[in-house]
mmCIF file of C-alpha atoms and ligand atoms in Angstrom:
data_model
loop_
_atom_site.group_PDB
_atom_site.id
_atom_site.type_symbol
_atom_site.label_atom_id
_atom_site.label_comp_id
_atom_site.label_asym_id
_atom_site.label_seq_id
_atom_site.Cartn_x
_atom_site.Cartn_y
_atom_site.Cartn_z
ATOM 1 C CA MET E 1 -5.979 147.904 305.487
ATOM 2 C CA GLY E 2 -4.031 146.899 308.591
ATOM 3 C CA MET E 3 -3.857 149.312 311.473
ATOM 4 C CA HIS E 4 -0.970 150.140 313.770
ATOM 5 C CA VAL E 5 -1.221 149.341 317.490
ATOM 6 C CA VAL E 6 0.810 151.084 320.154
ATOM 7 C CA VAL E 7 1.135 149.244 323.468
ATOM 8 C CA CYS E 8 1.232 151.550 326.499
ATOM 9 C CA ASP E 9 1.617 151.203 330.228
ATOM 10 C CA HIS E 10 0.936 153.579 333.086
ATOM 11 C CA LYS E 11 2.026 154.137 336.634
ATOM 12 C CA SER E 12 -0.677 155.270 339.063
ATOM 13 C CA GLY E 13 -2.825 156.286 336.111
ATOM 14 C CA MET E 14 -0.149 158.361 334.360
ATOM 15 C CA LEU E 15 1.468 157.207 331.118
ATOM 16 C CA THR E 16 5.127 156.271 331.489
ATOM 17 C CA SER E 17 7.637 158.292 329.493
ATOM 18 C CA SER E 18 8.551 155.165 327.504
ATOM 19 C CA SER E 19 4.875 154.883 326.477
ATOM 20 C CA LEU E 20 4.889 158.518 325.361
ATOM 21 C CA GLU E 21 7.953 157.772 323.266
ATOM 22 C CA ALA E 22 6.281 154.726 321.733
ATOM 23 C CA LEU E 23 3.188 156.871 321.018
ATOM 24 C CA SER E 24 5.354 159.546 319.376
ATOM 25 C CA PHE E 25 7.061 156.984 317.170
ATOM 26 C CA ALA E 26 3.823 155.168 316.340
ATOM 27 C CA ASP E 27 2.059 158.428 315.473
ATOM 28 C CA ASP E 28 4.844 159.438 313.055
ATOM 29 C CA LEU E 29 4.932 155.980 311.487
ATOM 30 C CA ALA E 30 1.138 155.723 311.101
ATOM 31 C CA ARG E 31 0.878 159.211 309.590
ATOM 32 C CA LYS E 32 3.676 158.489 307.134
ATOM 33 C CA GLY E 33 2.101 155.209 306.039
ATOM 34 C CA GLY E 34 -1.482 156.536 306.086
ATOM 35 C CA LYS E 35 -2.527 153.957 308.687
ATOM 36 C CA ASP E 36 -5.051 154.097 311.505
ATOM 37 C CA LEU E 37 -3.477 154.073 314.952
ATOM 38 C CA VAL E 38 -5.000 152.496 318.059
ATOM 39 C CA ALA E 39 -3.593 152.159 321.579
ATOM 40 C CA LEU E 40 -3.707 149.212 323.955
ATOM 41 C CA VAL E 41 -3.567 150.138 327.622
ATOM 42 C CA PRO E 42 -4.482 148.471 330.938
ATOM 43 C CA ASP E 43 -7.488 149.736 332.893
ATOM 44 C CA GLY E 44 -6.953 152.617 335.269
ATOM 45 C CA LEU E 45 -5.418 155.169 332.909
ATOM 46 C CA GLN E 46 -6.345 158.708 333.960
ATOM 47 C CA ASP E 47 -3.834 160.515 331.783
ATOM 48 C CA LYS E 48 -5.421 162.080 328.706
ATOM 49 C CA SER E 49 -2.112 163.046 327.085
ATOM 50 C CA LEU E 50 -2.439 160.118 324.672
ATOM 51 C CA HIS E 51 -5.290 162.015 322.993
ATOM 52 C CA ALA E 52 -2.656 164.202 321.328
ATOM 53 C CA TYR E 53 -1.487 161.264 319.205
ATOM 54 C CA ASN E 54 -4.080 160.891 316.467
ATOM 55 C CA LEU E 55 -5.564 157.690 317.894
ATOM 56 C CA ARG E 56 -8.702 156.226 316.381
ATOM 57 C CA SER E 57 -9.448 154.065 319.430
ATOM 58 C CA VAL E 58 -8.057 153.129 322.808
ATOM 59 C CA TYR E 59 -8.476 149.451 323.742
ATOM 60 C CA THR E 60 -8.424 148.846 327.482
ATOM 61 C CA PHE E 61 -8.139 145.565 329.326
ATOM 62 C CA PRO E 62 -8.549 144.433 332.935
ATOM 63 C CA ALA E 63 -5.369 143.968 334.962
ATOM 64 C CA ALA E 64 -5.399 142.131 338.277
ATOM 65 C CA GLY E 65 -2.818 144.259 340.095
ATOM 66 C CA ASP E 66 -1.643 147.867 340.034
ATOM 67 C CA ASN E 67 0.615 147.003 337.121
ATOM 68 C CA ALA E 68 -0.536 144.795 334.289
ATOM 69 C CA ARG E 69 1.510 141.628 333.890
ATOM 70 C CA VAL E 70 3.098 140.361 330.695
ATOM 71 C CA GLU E 71 0.523 137.543 330.416
ATOM 72 C CA GLU E 72 -2.284 140.084 330.617
ATOM 73 C CA TYR E 73 -0.742 142.218 327.861
ATOM 74 C CA LEU E 74 -0.202 139.074 325.829
ATOM 75 C CA ALA E 75 -3.819 137.978 326.252
ATOM 76 C CA ALA E 76 -5.081 141.492 325.461
ATOM 77 C CA MET E 77 -2.929 141.813 322.358
ATOM 78 C CA THR E 78 -4.008 138.368 321.156
ATOM 79 C CA ALA E 79 -7.667 139.322 321.705
ATOM 80 C CA LEU E 80 -7.169 142.564 319.787
ATOM 81 C CA ALA E 81 -5.390 140.760 316.942
ATOM 82 C CA GLY E 82 -8.396 138.411 316.755
ATOM 83 C CA LYS E 83 -10.769 141.373 316.274
ATOM 84 C CA SER E 84 -8.852 143.273 313.615
ATOM 85 C CA THR E 85 -5.628 142.966 311.692
ATOM 86 C CA PRO E 86 -2.701 144.763 313.252
ATOM 87 C CA GLU E 87 0.013 145.513 310.729
ATOM 88 C CA ARG E 88 2.590 146.976 313.081
ATOM 89 C CA ILE E 89 2.636 146.663 316.877
ATOM 90 C CA ILE E 90 4.797 149.294 318.507
ATOM 91 C CA PHE E 91 6.017 149.250 322.111
ATOM 92 C CA SER E 92 8.916 150.346 324.251
ATOM 93 C CA TYR E 93 11.820 147.918 324.510
ATOM 94 C CA ASN E 94 11.832 148.281 328.297
ATOM 95 C CA SER E 95 11.647 145.291 330.637
ATOM 96 C CA LEU E 96 7.964 144.784 329.811
ATOM 97 C CA GLY E 97 8.613 145.065 326.068
ATOM 98 C CA LYS E 98 11.506 142.616 326.260
ATOM 99 C CA ALA E 99 9.300 140.018 327.905
ATOM 100 C CA LEU E 100 6.382 140.735 325.584
ATOM 101 C CA GLY E 101 8.239 140.963 322.257
ATOM 102 C CA GLY E 102 9.468 137.393 321.906
ATOM 103 C CA GLN E 103 6.208 135.821 323.058
ATOM 104 C CA LEU E 104 4.111 138.022 320.778
ATOM 105 C CA ALA E 105 6.399 137.287 317.836
ATOM 106 C CA ILE E 106 5.809 133.559 318.272
ATOM 107 C CA ARG E 107 2.081 133.890 318.937
ATOM 108 C CA LEU E 108 1.376 136.192 315.975
ATOM 109 C CA ASN E 109 4.053 134.777 313.653
ATOM 110 C CA ALA E 110 5.450 138.289 313.468
ATOM 111 C CA GLY E 111 8.870 139.702 312.620
ATOM 112 C CA LEU E 112 10.429 141.707 315.453
ATOM 113 C CA VAL E 113 12.877 144.598 315.221
ATOM 114 C CA SER E 114 14.226 145.600 318.619
ATOM 115 C CA ASN E 115 16.236 148.622 319.844
ATOM 116 C CA VAL E 116 14.618 150.847 317.211
ATOM 117 C CA CYS E 117 15.591 154.514 317.398
ATOM 118 C CA GLY E 118 14.116 155.900 314.166
ATOM 119 C CA PHE E 119 12.735 155.080 310.751
ATOM 120 C CA GLU E 120 12.960 156.242 307.173
ATOM 121 C CA TRP E 121 10.570 155.827 304.356
ATOM 122 C CA ALA E 122 11.924 154.126 301.227
ATOM 123 C CA GLU E 123 9.878 152.914 298.244
ATOM 124 C CA GLY E 124 6.640 152.942 300.186
ATOM 125 C CA LYS E 125 8.013 150.959 303.136
ATOM 126 C CA ALA E 126 9.498 151.790 306.500
ATOM 127 C CA LEU E 127 13.125 151.011 307.141
ATOM 128 C CA TYR E 128 13.810 150.827 310.858
ATOM 129 C CA LYS E 129 17.014 152.228 312.318
ATOM 130 C CA LYS E 130 18.240 149.848 315.004
ATOM 131 C CA SER E 131 21.020 150.410 317.512
ATOM 132 C CA VAL E 132 23.534 147.529 317.457
ATOM 133 C CA PHE E 133 26.832 146.588 319.129
ATOM 134 C CA SER E 134 25.958 148.338 322.398
ATOM 135 C CA GLY E 135 25.157 151.600 320.640
ATOM 136 C CA LYS E 136 28.340 151.736 318.550
ATOM 137 C CA ALA E 137 26.619 151.295 315.193
ATOM 138 C CA TYR E 138 23.222 151.333 313.498
ATOM 139 C CA ALA E 139 21.568 148.783 311.253
ATOM 140 C CA TRP E 140 18.630 149.410 308.926
ATOM 141 C CA CYS E 141 15.970 146.688 308.933
ATOM 142 C CA ALA E 142 12.825 146.038 306.917
ATOM 143 C CA ILE E 143 9.980 143.857 308.160
ATOM 144 C CA HIS E 144 8.717 141.339 305.610
ATOM 145 C CA SER E 145 6.136 139.476 307.705
ATOM 146 C CA GLU E 146 2.472 140.473 307.542
ATOM 147 C CA ILE E 147 2.466 141.541 311.194
ATOM 148 C CA GLY E 148 5.568 143.344 312.424
ATOM 149 C CA LEU E 149 6.686 144.214 315.945
ATOM 150 C CA VAL E 150 8.659 147.414 316.434
ATOM 151 C CA ALA E 151 10.319 147.723 319.847
ATOM 152 C CA ILE E 152 11.571 151.241 320.598
ATOM 153 C CA LEU E 153 14.868 151.764 322.406
ATOM 154 C CA PRO E 154 14.003 153.827 325.521
ATOM 155 C CA LYS E 155 15.110 157.472 325.391
ATOM 156 C CA ALA E 156 16.221 157.239 321.771
ATOM 157 C CA TYR E 157 13.269 158.725 319.861
ATOM 158 C CA GLY E 158 12.027 161.452 322.150
ATOM 159 C CA VAL E 159 8.529 162.594 323.022
ATOM 160 C CA LYS E 160 6.738 164.933 320.645
ATOM 161 C CA GLN E 161 4.239 167.334 322.095
ATOM 162 C CA GLY E 162 1.718 169.929 321.201
ATOM 163 C CA GLN E 163 -0.773 168.418 318.784
ATOM 164 C CA ASP E 164 -4.468 169.147 318.955
ATOM 165 C CA PRO E 165 -6.092 166.508 321.143
ATOM 166 C CA ASN E 166 -8.663 164.261 319.472
ATOM 167 C CA SER E 167 -11.341 162.085 321.051
ATOM 168 C CA PRO E 168 -10.594 158.417 320.479
ATOM 169 C CA GLU E 169 -13.262 155.831 321.177
ATOM 170 C CA TYR E 170 -12.588 153.724 324.300
ATOM 171 C CA ILE E 171 -13.261 149.991 323.863
ATOM 172 C CA GLU E 172 -12.978 147.455 326.690
ATOM 173 C CA LEU E 173 -11.436 144.094 325.761
ATOM 174 C CA GLY E 174 -12.407 141.154 327.859
ATOM 175 C CA PRO E 175 -12.835 138.824 329.504
ATOM 176 C CA LEU E 176 -9.302 137.749 328.656
ATOM 177 C CA THR E 177 -7.976 134.211 328.502
ATOM 178 C CA ILE E 178 -4.771 134.338 330.518
ATOM 179 C CA ASP E 179 -2.125 131.704 329.881
ATOM 180 C CA ALA E 180 -1.909 130.163 333.347
ATOM 181 C CA ARG E 181 1.280 128.173 332.776
ATOM 182 C CA MET E 182 3.229 130.899 334.510
ATOM 183 C CA GLN E 183 2.230 132.271 337.870
ATOM 184 C CA VAL E 184 3.536 135.451 339.453
ATOM 185 C CA VAL E 185 4.213 134.639 343.089
ATOM 186 C CA GLU E 186 5.194 138.089 344.225
ATOM 187 C CA HIS E 187 5.253 141.553 342.706
ATOM 188 C CA ARG E 188 7.540 143.979 344.507
ATOM 189 C CA MET E 189 7.627 147.614 343.472
ATOM 190 C CA SER E 190 10.649 149.769 344.161
ATOM 191 C CA SER E 191 8.455 152.472 345.626
ATOM 192 C CA GLY E 192 8.780 156.066 344.547
ATOM 193 C CA LYS E 193 11.941 155.540 342.471
ATOM 194 C CA THR E 194 12.074 156.371 338.787
ATOM 195 C CA PRO E 195 13.100 153.286 336.801
ATOM 196 C CA LEU E 196 16.723 153.589 335.713
ATOM 197 C CA THR E 197 15.907 153.564 332.010
ATOM 198 C CA GLU E 198 13.499 156.485 332.481
ATOM 199 C CA ALA E 199 15.587 158.680 334.782
ATOM 200 C CA ASP E 200 16.825 161.942 333.236
ATOM 201 C CA VAL E 201 19.714 162.112 335.675
ATOM 202 C CA VAL E 202 21.624 159.079 336.959
ATOM 203 C CA VAL E 203 24.239 159.050 339.707
ATOM 204 C CA SER E 204 26.394 155.940 339.520
ATOM 205 C CA GLY E 205 29.091 154.510 341.779
ATOM 206 C CA GLY E 206 31.944 152.090 341.257
ATOM 207 C CA ARG E 207 34.539 150.225 343.228
ATOM 208 C CA GLY E 208 36.186 153.531 344.105
ATOM 209 C CA LEU E 209 33.490 153.896 346.786
ATOM 210 C CA LYS E 210 35.499 151.221 348.661
ATOM 211 C CA ASP E 211 32.668 149.945 350.862
ATOM 212 C CA PRO E 212 28.873 149.682 350.645
ATOM 213 C CA ALA E 213 28.721 151.769 353.818
ATOM 214 C CA ASN E 214 29.836 154.741 351.690
ATOM 215 C CA TRP E 215 26.900 154.428 349.302
ATOM 216 C CA GLY E 216 25.117 157.182 351.175
ATOM 217 C CA LEU E 217 27.210 159.647 349.133
ATOM 218 C CA VAL E 218 25.707 158.373 345.878
ATOM 219 C CA GLU E 219 22.208 158.310 347.349
ATOM 220 C CA SER E 220 22.395 161.786 348.886
ATOM 221 C CA LEU E 221 23.580 163.304 345.625
ATOM 222 C CA ALA E 222 20.921 161.377 343.675
ATOM 223 C CA GLU E 223 18.178 162.523 346.037
ATOM 224 C CA LEU E 224 19.161 166.170 345.667
ATOM 225 C CA LEU E 225 19.187 165.865 341.875
ATOM 226 C CA HIS E 226 15.975 163.745 341.738
ATOM 227 C CA ALA E 227 18.140 161.181 340.015
ATOM 228 C CA GLY E 228 18.172 157.402 339.667
ATOM 229 C CA THR E 229 21.098 155.421 341.073
ATOM 230 C CA ALA E 230 23.272 152.941 339.202
ATOM 231 C CA CYS E 231 26.536 151.066 339.687
ATOM 232 C CA SER E 232 29.327 149.251 337.904
ATOM 233 C CA ARG E 233 29.188 145.492 337.608
ATOM 234 C CA PRO E 234 31.783 144.585 340.284
ATOM 235 C CA VAL E 235 29.736 146.599 342.768
ATOM 236 C CA ALA E 236 26.644 144.513 341.997
ATOM 237 C CA ASP E 237 28.670 141.294 341.855
ATOM 238 C CA ALA E 238 30.003 142.045 345.340
ATOM 239 C CA GLY E 239 26.433 142.453 346.575
ATOM 240 C CA TRP E 240 26.870 146.153 347.467
ATOM 241 C CA ARG E 241 23.971 147.023 345.202
ATOM 242 C CA PRO E 242 21.131 145.030 343.590
ATOM 243 C CA HIS E 243 21.830 143.708 340.097
ATOM 244 C CA HIS E 244 19.075 145.754 338.483
ATOM 245 C CA GLU E 245 21.242 148.845 339.153
ATOM 246 C CA HIS E 246 24.220 147.496 337.232
ATOM 247 C CA VAL E 247 24.729 149.330 333.945
ATOM 248 C CA GLY E 248 26.875 148.334 330.994
ATOM 249 C CA GLN E 249 27.265 145.683 328.373
ATOM 250 C CA THR E 250 25.913 142.931 330.619
ATOM 251 C CA GLY E 251 23.615 145.200 332.619
ATOM 252 C CA THR E 252 21.059 147.836 331.711
ATOM 253 C CA ALA E 253 21.816 150.260 328.883
ATOM 254 C CA ILE E 254 20.721 153.787 329.731
ATOM 255 C CA ARG E 255 20.556 157.140 327.942
ATOM 256 C CA PRO E 256 19.932 159.780 330.616
ATOM 257 C CA LYS E 257 20.401 163.484 329.999
ATOM 258 C CA VAL E 258 23.128 163.509 332.664
ATOM 259 C CA TYR E 259 25.230 160.561 333.883
ATOM 260 C CA ILE E 260 27.475 161.178 336.890
ATOM 261 C CA ALA E 261 30.109 158.461 337.371
ATOM 262 C CA ILE E 262 31.768 158.373 340.781
ATOM 263 C CA GLY E 263 34.814 156.157 341.335
ATOM 264 C CA ILE E 264 34.253 154.198 338.128
ATOM 265 C CA SER E 265 37.237 153.501 335.860
ATOM 266 C CA GLY E 266 35.286 153.601 332.574
ATOM 267 C CA ALA E 267 36.067 150.115 331.266
ATOM 268 C CA ILE E 268 34.752 149.507 327.765
ATOM 269 C CA GLN E 269 32.070 147.122 329.066
ATOM 270 C CA HIS E 270 30.772 149.825 331.407
ATOM 271 C CA LEU E 271 30.852 152.507 328.703
ATOM 272 C CA ALA E 272 28.811 150.255 326.411
ATOM 273 C CA GLY E 273 25.779 150.870 328.596
ATOM 274 C CA VAL E 274 26.182 154.583 329.266
ATOM 275 C CA ASN E 275 28.007 156.169 326.333
ATOM 276 C CA ASN E 276 24.758 157.396 324.799
ATOM 277 C CA SER E 277 24.103 159.648 327.798
ATOM 278 C CA ARG E 278 23.796 163.254 326.672
ATOM 279 C CA THR E 279 26.251 164.652 329.233
ATOM 280 C CA ILE E 280 28.775 162.545 331.158
ATOM 281 C CA ILE E 281 30.390 163.865 334.342
ATOM 282 C CA VAL E 282 33.231 161.832 335.828
ATOM 283 C CA ILE E 283 34.698 162.047 339.329
ATOM 284 C CA ASN E 284 37.871 159.973 339.651
ATOM 285 C CA LYS E 285 41.199 160.443 341.424
ATOM 286 C CA ASP E 286 43.226 158.825 338.640
ATOM 287 C CA PRO E 287 43.938 161.297 335.797
ATOM 288 C CA GLU E 288 44.609 158.296 333.529
ATOM 289 C CA ALA E 289 41.179 156.727 334.172
ATOM 290 C CA PRO E 290 39.727 155.856 330.737
ATOM 291 C CA PHE E 291 36.367 157.399 331.686
ATOM 292 C CA PHE E 292 37.858 160.892 331.299
ATOM 293 C CA LYS E 293 38.127 160.278 327.531
ATOM 294 C CA ALA E 294 34.355 159.763 327.333
ATOM 295 C CA ALA E 295 33.513 162.581 329.753
ATOM 296 C CA ASP E 296 32.030 165.985 328.932
ATOM 297 C CA TYR E 297 33.106 167.233 332.356
ATOM 298 C CA GLY E 298 35.692 165.627 334.620
ATOM 299 C CA VAL E 299 36.712 166.245 338.197
ATOM 300 C CA CYS E 300 40.091 164.707 339.021
ATOM 301 C CA GLY E 301 40.081 164.268 342.775
ATOM 302 C CA ASP E 302 39.255 162.099 345.743
ATOM 303 C CA LEU E 303 35.538 161.353 345.669
ATOM 304 C CA PHE E 304 35.390 161.421 349.471
ATOM 305 C CA GLU E 305 36.319 165.121 349.274
ATOM 306 C CA VAL E 306 34.650 166.084 345.992
ATOM 307 C CA VAL E 307 31.193 164.533 346.487
ATOM 308 C CA PRO E 308 30.496 165.968 349.981
ATOM 309 C CA LYS E 309 31.520 169.425 348.655
ATOM 310 C CA LEU E 310 29.225 168.993 345.660
ATOM 311 C CA ILE E 311 26.347 167.966 347.938
ATOM 312 C CA GLN E 312 27.015 170.960 350.175
ATOM 313 C CA ALA E 313 27.129 173.333 347.210
ATOM 314 C CA ILE E 314 23.793 172.037 345.864
ATOM 315 C CA GLN E 315 22.212 172.278 349.325
ATOM 316 C CA ASN E 316 23.439 175.878 349.532
ATOM 317 C CA GLY E 317 21.854 176.545 346.145
ATOM 318 C CA GLN E 318 25.196 177.378 344.504
HETATM 319 C C1 LIG I 1 32.379 140.117 329.538
HETATM 320 C C2 LIG I 1 32.433 141.256 330.501
HETATM 321 C C3 LIG I 1 31.308 142.026 330.689
HETATM 322 C C4 LIG I 1 31.325 143.084 331.598
HETATM 323 N N1 LIG I 1 30.189 143.856 331.753
HETATM 324 C C5 LIG I 1 30.246 144.928 332.547
HETATM 325 C C6 LIG I 1 29.124 145.784 332.685
HETATM 326 O O1 LIG I 1 28.062 145.556 332.105
HETATM 327 N N2 LIG I 1 29.227 146.861 333.494
HETATM 328 C C7 LIG I 1 30.377 147.164 334.179
HETATM 329 O O2 LIG I 1 30.388 148.164 334.903
HETATM 330 N N3 LIG I 1 31.436 146.365 334.065
HETATM 331 C C8 LIG I 1 31.413 145.257 333.289
HETATM 332 N N4 LIG I 1 32.493 144.444 333.210
HETATM 333 C C9 LIG I 1 33.637 144.717 334.107
HETATM 334 C C10 LIG I 1 34.536 145.803 333.563
HETATM 335 O O3 LIG I 1 35.490 145.267 332.678
HETATM 336 C C11 LIG I 1 35.295 146.500 334.707
HETATM 337 O O4 LIG I 1 36.028 145.540 335.430
HETATM 338 C C12 LIG I 1 34.364 147.224 335.677
HETATM 339 O O5 LIG I 1 33.525 148.105 334.965
HETATM 340 C C13 LIG I 1 35.197 148.032 336.678
HETATM 341 O O6 LIG I 1 34.365 148.548 337.664
HETATM 342 P P1 LIG I 1 34.778 149.841 338.458
HETATM 343 O O7 LIG I 1 35.152 150.919 337.514
HETATM 344 O O8 LIG I 1 33.738 150.100 339.478
HETATM 345 O O9 LIG I 1 36.073 149.336 339.295
HETATM 346 P P2 LIG I 1 37.607 149.594 339.081
HETATM 347 O O10 LIG I 1 38.054 149.189 337.743
HETATM 348 O O11 LIG I 1 38.270 148.974 340.247
HETATM 349 O O12 LIG I 1 37.749 151.170 339.142
HETATM 350 C C14 LIG I 1 37.582 151.946 340.286
HETATM 351 C C15 LIG I 1 37.889 153.373 339.920
HETATM 352 O O13 LIG I 1 37.706 154.185 341.053
HETATM 353 C C16 LIG I 1 38.726 155.135 341.127
HETATM 354 N N5 LIG I 1 38.908 155.499 342.525
HETATM 355 C C17 LIG I 1 39.369 154.718 343.546
HETATM 356 N N6 LIG I 1 39.349 155.397 344.708
HETATM 357 C C18 LIG I 1 38.874 156.647 344.422
HETATM 358 C C19 LIG I 1 38.638 157.799 345.196
HETATM 359 N N7 LIG I 1 38.858 157.808 346.491
HETATM 360 N N8 LIG I 1 38.166 158.898 344.562
HETATM 361 C C20 LIG I 1 37.934 158.907 343.218
HETATM 362 N N9 LIG I 1 38.150 157.819 342.443
HETATM 363 C C21 LIG I 1 38.595 156.709 343.031
HETATM 364 C C22 LIG I 1 39.961 154.450 340.554
HETATM 365 O O14 LIG I 1 40.883 155.397 340.048
HETATM 366 C C23 LIG I 1 39.334 153.589 339.443
HETATM 367 O O15 LIG I 1 39.350 154.276 338.211
HETATM 368 C C24 LIG I 1 32.507 143.381 332.334
HETATM 369 C C25 LIG I 1 33.650 142.593 332.112
HETATM 370 C C26 LIG I 1 33.606 141.548 331.234
HETATM 371 C C27 LIG I 1 34.848 140.748 331.015
#
């Protein structure tokens, strides 16, 4: 009987929220199908919250740096697949998962369903609900290959809590055979910042900011709200902000609890990456700006007046 494997990562020893989501999904799927569930995680995990997810074992593997690299995950997963038969391998479809998914699919001859946000059980098999067309529709997919990869859309499934912790067995994998055809020359961490796809609140700026020198408004508001920062594509194209902050159809797709759009028109390509946010707040001086149609709350006004007042009000605890 094939087991299910959930691939996790951690930051400074604590599981990332996308790993907790993958664990939640994997736990539900394994319970429904009556399968054993094991986790694969790089060395250095201190967080015991994964014990609440009905895991039989936790496989650990050595990672050279603070963050395990894709090749290390790949080697670890291949080693694990050589020991026992994984039936489903579940992971977050974050930047790591995107790099891992395709390579694992080739290596293990496995079918891959990406952007998964749920599943249903039909005739003894899982049907995976997949977000398509930039979140405008869903498709239902079955996996027919022996091994199947299920990549979870970040912030789509949610984290389930509160089960009795169990005591999984910890097993060290290694030494690993790393594919040395690719070499990481430099690994730069954006220190202290929550990755955009994991931020609950995102403050985003567009061309209405007029000049990169005005970006301090976005950053001050984001800092007060413990939020991530994002931008529209022209802002990144103009070099005002790094490209990893660009959200939309051709950038990152995000689903924060709150998305605050400042001086962004709300073009369809921008909305494609943010329209699944739970609450959208728009600040724009043009009452005809298309973003107002997608907004839960809108402030029609000059951002250079509205945002400083908002910052002041938050600082005053109003
Ligand atoms: C194939 C393709 C893919 C694309 N992918 C993306 C994508 O992934 N992400 C993306 O963002 N775009 C994408 N675009 C570009 C997209 O079509 C828009 O051009 C872009 O989103 C507009 O950016 P913006 O809203 O910052 O700028 P603008 O359209 O210039 O809008 C600026 C807004 O700021 C407001 N404003 C100006 N001054 C003030 C002020 N003082 N106070 C308040 N409001 C003010 C204006 O009213 C206006 O609504 C794509 C386009 C194409 C063709």
